Structures are given as structure tokens and as C-alpha cells.
Amino acid sequence: KAGVTQTPRYLIKTRGQQVTLSCSPISGHRSVSWYQQTPGQGLQFLFEYFSETQRNKGNFPGRFSGRQFSNSRSEMNVSTLELGDSALYLCASSDALNTGELFFGEGSRLTVL
Amino acid sequence: QQQVKQSPQSLIVQKGGISIINCAYENTAFDYFPWYQQFPGKGPALLIAIRPDVSEKKEGRFTISFNKSAKQFSLHIMDSQPGDSATYFCAAKKDSSYKLIFGSGTRLLVRP
């Protein structure tokens, strides 16, 4: 079974631009969640989707948004990029609440100049 | 109440020694406590997890000890190996959610 696939793996943007990151979950997994990882703040929850519905959202400004498609693939978007948005963005998928296990992708490393 | 506090920030252990990482939580609604291992350039990978109805869980060289009354849990790595050198994160969540609250991480270095 293929793991969680995130694209692109690396990208460089400038302040004020926007970015879209993509995540393909493990086949059969219907839940996708996103996390931001930075040296200063660690791993922070962004949002969670299940069957195309956002079920939970972390404490991030409205510039951060996401969506999930009918095939469970997910995208997240960050608009009006700021220097502080430089981070590793991780996507995780899961197949059932009762197992609790989240499978993470290798992340998309965003650098904002 | 949403925080998970992790210590130490970094840890150096000799090969064959025991590595111990501690975490504490406040939210008594948490009912799933996983540990993740992350190597540079990789995403976190689930190592071992425990639920509050047991006090200890062992998988190979990795053991979680859980103290529900103290709201603390810890990871013990027995016979630590250089290949265990990585960053370890504890986390917690409610069963009804996929939202993980992570600790700040512990960078483990196992010296040969």
C-alpha cells in the first residue's frame, strides 16, 4: 500500500504570494488532517477533514484554508504569505477513529522570502 | 488545558543504555496517547500508543508507562541503539477526534 503522498516536497515563495499544497491519503483512508511544524512552535494542528467535511480547525488565521475532495485527496491553501509561514506542512491520514493511528506524509517544506 | 508538556528537550545516551522521555497533560478528556518518532527529512511515524485503561504497554524495546492519577506518561527505550537517534514526540487526543496535541519533542542522540 502506498503511503501518504504530499506535493510539492519543497517550494519557495515570496511574501504576499499564495500557495497550495496537496495530499493524497493512503488508499481507503477517509480522514485527512494537516499540521504545521516549525522549530519554535513544534507540531501544531491546522485542520481535519472527513468525507469532504471540515470537522475541526486549529488556531490559525483565516489565511489558512483547506478542502477535501470526493476521492479523499486534500489540499491546503495559504494566502498572503508571511515570513512566519515558513514551515514543514505535514498531512496525515487515518482510516478509523477507534484505532487512533495517524499516518504522516514526509511533508511539504515551504520557505517564504 | 490543551497542552502536553514534554521533557527533556534533548537527551544523550550511550549505546545499550535506557532512554527515558516524560510527558504530562492536563485535559482529562484525552484518552489516546501515542509516541511518534521522526527522522530528519521524514514525517513522524507512530512508535507505540496507550490508552488510559492500562498502566504499561511494551513493544519490543519500547515501553510506555502511564500514570492516570498524575496525568503523566513516559517512553522508555531499552538497550538504546545509534539507529534510535531521532526526535521523539508524545501526543494526546480525544477518541472522538483526529486532532493530536503534540509535546515539544525530545532530540535523542545515542552514542556508539
Tab-separated table of N, CA, C and O in Angstrom, chain B residues 18-65:
chain	number	residue	atom	x	y	z
B	18	ILE	N	19.417	3.107	28.751
B	18	ILE	CA	17.967	3.314	28.732
B	18	ILE	C	17.676	4.797	28.487
B	18	ILE	O	18.215	5.657	29.187
B	19	SER	N	16.832	5.061	27.523
B	19	SER	CA	16.402	6.437	27.245
B	19	SER	C	15.011	6.613	27.849
B	19	SER	O	14.124	5.767	27.636
B	20	ILE	N	14.818	7.700	28.586
B	20	ILE	CA	13.523	7.951	29.218
B	20	ILE	C	13.056	9.361	28.857
B	20	ILE	O	13.783	10.332	29.068
B	21	ILE	N	11.863	9.450	28.316
B	21	ILE	CA	11.272	10.734	27.941
B	21	ILE	C	9.917	10.830	28.642
B	21	ILE	O	9.148	9.870	28.647
B	22	ASN	N	9.656	11.996	29.218
B	22	ASN	CA	8.452	12.169	30.024
B	22	ASN	C	7.485	13.189	29.431
B	22	ASN	O	7.917	14.160	28.817
B	23	CYS	N	6.215	12.949	29.638
B	23	CYS	CA	5.182	13.888	29.195
B	23	CYS	C	4.106	14.019	30.253
B	23	CYS	O	3.832	13.065	30.989
B	24	ALA	N	3.512	15.200	30.307
B	24	ALA	CA	2.420	15.461	31.243
B	24	ALA	C	1.301	16.183	30.503
B	24	ALA	O	1.564	16.978	29.604
B	25	TYR	N	0.082	15.892	30.883
B	25	TYR	CA	-1.065	16.520	30.240
B	25	TYR	C	-2.019	17.025	31.306
B	25	TYR	O	-1.946	16.632	32.469
B	26	GLU	N	-2.945	17.886	30.889
B	26	GLU	CA	-3.904	18.443	31.837
B	26	GLU	C	-5.345	18.028	31.540
B	26	GLU	O	-6.154	17.899	32.445
B	27	ASN	N	-5.629	17.844	30.263
B	27	ASN	CA	-7.018	17.583	29.869
B	27	ASN	C	-7.393	16.123	30.138
B	27	ASN	O	-6.905	15.205	29.467
B	28	THR	N	-8.252	15.907	31.102
B	28	THR	CA	-8.624	14.539	31.467
B	28	THR	C	-9.519	13.880	30.426
B	28	THR	O	-9.810	12.693	30.516
B	29	ALA	N	-9.931	14.652	29.413
B	29	ALA	CA	-10.738	14.072	28.337
B	29	ALA	C	-9.875	13.318	27.320
B	29	ALA	O	-10.390	12.564	26.504
B	30	PHE	N	-8.567	13.525	27.379
B	30	PHE	CA	-7.684	12.802	26.478
B	30	PHE	C	-7.756	11.316	26.798
B	30	PHE	O	-7.704	10.908	27.958
B	31	ASP	N	-7.845	10.483	25.747
B	31	ASP	CA	-7.926	9.057	26.017
B	31	ASP	C	-7.105	8.226	25.040
B	31	ASP	O	-7.315	7.021	24.896
B	32	TYR	N	-6.174	8.865	24.382
B	32	TYR	CA	-5.284	8.133	23.483
B	32	TYR	C	-3.957	8.872	23.497
B	32	TYR	O	-3.910	10.090	23.280
B	33	PHE	N	-2.873	8.139	23.786
B	33	PHE	CA	-1.563	8.768	23.995
B	33	PHE	C	-0.514	8.038	23.155
B	33	PHE	O	0.022	7.012	23.551
B	34	PRO	N	-0.212	8.588	21.979
B	34	PRO	CA	0.792	7.954	21.126
B	34	PRO	C	2.169	8.610	21.274
B	34	PRO	O	2.293	9.755	21.723
B	35	TRP	N	3.166	7.881	20.880
B	35	TRP	CA	4.523	8.417	20.739
B	35	TRP	C	4.911	8.292	19.269
B	35	TRP	O	4.716	7.242	18.662
B	36	TYR	N	5.483	9.378	18.748
B	36	TYR	CA	5.928	9.389	17.372
B	36	TYR	C	7.448	9.567	17.325
B	36	TYR	O	8.039	10.255	18.161
B	37	GLN	N	8.040	8.967	16.308
B	37	GLN	CA	9.486	9.060	16.063
B	37	GLN	C	9.668	9.761	14.730
B	37	GLN	O	8.999	9.415	13.738
B	38	GLN	N	10.553	10.744	14.703
B	38	GLN	CA	10.768	11.477	13.458
B	38	GLN	C	12.254	11.575	13.156
B	38	GLN	O	13.035	12.063	13.971
B	39	PHE	N	12.621	11.114	11.966
B	39	PHE	CA	13.991	11.259	11.474
B	39	PHE	C	14.051	12.499	10.591
B	39	PHE	O	13.043	12.910	10.005
B	40	PRO	N	15.237	13.094	10.472
B	40	PRO	CA	15.372	14.301	9.638
B	40	PRO	C	14.858	14.061	8.221
B	40	PRO	O	15.167	13.048	7.593
B	41	GLY	N	14.057	14.995	7.733
B	41	GLY	CA	13.538	14.899	6.376
B	41	GLY	C	12.353	13.973	6.209
B	41	GLY	O	11.869	13.774	5.088
B	42	LYS	N	11.886	13.409	7.303
B	42	LYS	CA	10.759	12.479	7.249
B	42	LYS	C	9.605	12.987	8.093
B	42	LYS	O	9.784	13.830	8.971
B	43	GLY	N	8.422	12.444	7.827
B	43	GLY	CA	7.292	12.761	8.684
B	43	GLY	C	7.329	11.898	9.931
B	43	GLY	O	8.015	10.873	9.977
B	44	PRO	N	6.598	12.307	10.969
B	44	PRO	CA	6.541	11.486	12.189
B	44	PRO	C	5.930	10.116	11.895
B	44	PRO	O	5.003	9.999	11.090
B	45	ALA	N	6.440	9.092	12.562
B	45	ALA	CA	5.916	7.733	12.421
B	45	ALA	C	5.514	7.219	13.788
B	45	ALA	O	6.257	7.386	14.766
B	46	LEU	N	4.333	6.614	13.856
B	46	LEU	CA	3.845	6.084	15.125
B	46	LEU	C	4.763	4.981	15.631
B	46	LEU	O	5.091	4.040	14.918
B	47	LEU	N	5.160	5.127	16.898
B	47	LEU	CA	6.059	4.158	17.531
B	47	LEU	C	5.259	3.192	18.401
B	47	LEU	O	5.334	1.980	18.270
B	48	ILE	N	4.484	3.749	19.279
B	48	ILE	CA	3.706	2.964	20.233
B	48	ILE	C	2.653	3.887	20.829
B	48	ILE	O	2.848	5.097	20.885
B	49	ALA	N	1.526	3.329	21.250
B	49	ALA	CA	0.453	4.149	21.809
B	49	ALA	C	-0.216	3.412	22.961
B	49	ALA	O	-0.163	2.179	23.035
B	50	ILE	N	-0.853	4.186	23.851
B	50	ILE	CA	-1.512	3.588	25.005
B	50	ILE	C	-2.825	4.300	25.274
B	50	ILE	O	-2.983	5.480	24.925
B	51	ARG	N	-3.738	3.579	25.884
B	51	ARG	CA	-4.992	4.179	26.336
B	51	ARG	C	-5.014	4.139	27.856
B	51	ARG	O	-4.328	3.322	28.464
B	52	PRO	N	-5.800	4.990	28.511
B	52	PRO	CA	-5.712	5.148	29.971
B	52	PRO	C	-6.165	3.944	30.789
B	52	PRO	O	-6.013	3.946	32.006
B	53	ASP	N	-6.704	2.909	30.137
B	53	ASP	CA	-7.171	1.776	30.922
B	53	ASP	C	-6.051	0.793	31.262
B	53	ASP	O	-6.268	-0.181	31.986
B	54	VAL	N	-4.839	1.054	30.757
B	54	VAL	CA	-3.694	0.218	31.113
B	54	VAL	C	-2.568	1.102	31.640
B	54	VAL	O	-2.477	2.274	31.294
B	55	SER	N	-1.704	0.559	32.472
B	55	SER	CA	-0.623	1.358	33.063
B	55	SER	C	0.695	1.186	32.335
B	55	SER	O	1.626	1.961	32.536
B	56	GLU	N	0.778	0.166	31.511
B	56	GLU	CA	2.035	-0.058	30.800
B	56	GLU	C	1.763	-0.840	29.518
B	56	GLU	O	0.906	-1.716	29.472
B	57	LYS	N	2.536	-0.490	28.488
B	57	LYS	CA	2.456	-1.232	27.229
B	57	LYS	C	3.859	-1.366	26.670
B	57	LYS	O	4.614	-0.386	26.649
B	58	LYS	N	4.188	-2.569	26.266
B	58	LYS	CA	5.546	-2.833	25.789
B	58	LYS	C	5.481	-3.389	24.375
B	58	LYS	O	4.692	-4.277	24.067
B	59	GLU	N	6.364	-2.851	23.526
B	59	GLU	CA	6.507	-3.379	22.177
B	59	GLU	C	7.998	-3.414	21.858
B	59	GLU	O	8.621	-2.380	21.594
B	60	GLY	N	8.561	-4.619	21.953
B	60	GLY	CA	9.985	-4.760	21.718
B	60	GLY	C	10.785	-4.001	22.768
B	60	GLY	O	10.588	-4.188	23.964
B	61	ARG	N	11.657	-3.110	22.305
B	61	ARG	CA	12.485	-2.340	23.251
B	61	ARG	C	11.789	-1.095	23.775
B	61	ARG	O	12.344	-0.376	24.590
B	62	PHE	N	10.581	-0.838	23.281
B	62	PHE	CA	9.869	0.395	23.634
B	62	PHE	C	8.736	0.100	24.617
B	62	PHE	O	7.943	-0.808	24.399
B	63	THR	N	8.689	0.887	25.688
B	63	THR	CA	7.654	0.721	26.709
B	63	THR	C	7.056	2.080	27.041
B	63	THR	O	7.790	3.055	27.213
B	64	ILE	N	5.720	2.114	27.106
B	64	ILE	CA	5.046	3.306	27.630
B	64	ILE	C	4.570	2.984	29.042
B	64	ILE	O	3.917	1.958	29.268
B	65	SER	N	4.881	3.895	29.967
B	65	SER	CA	4.324	3.808	31.314
B	65	SER	C	3.314	4.930	31.466
B	65	SER	O	3.594	6.073	31.077
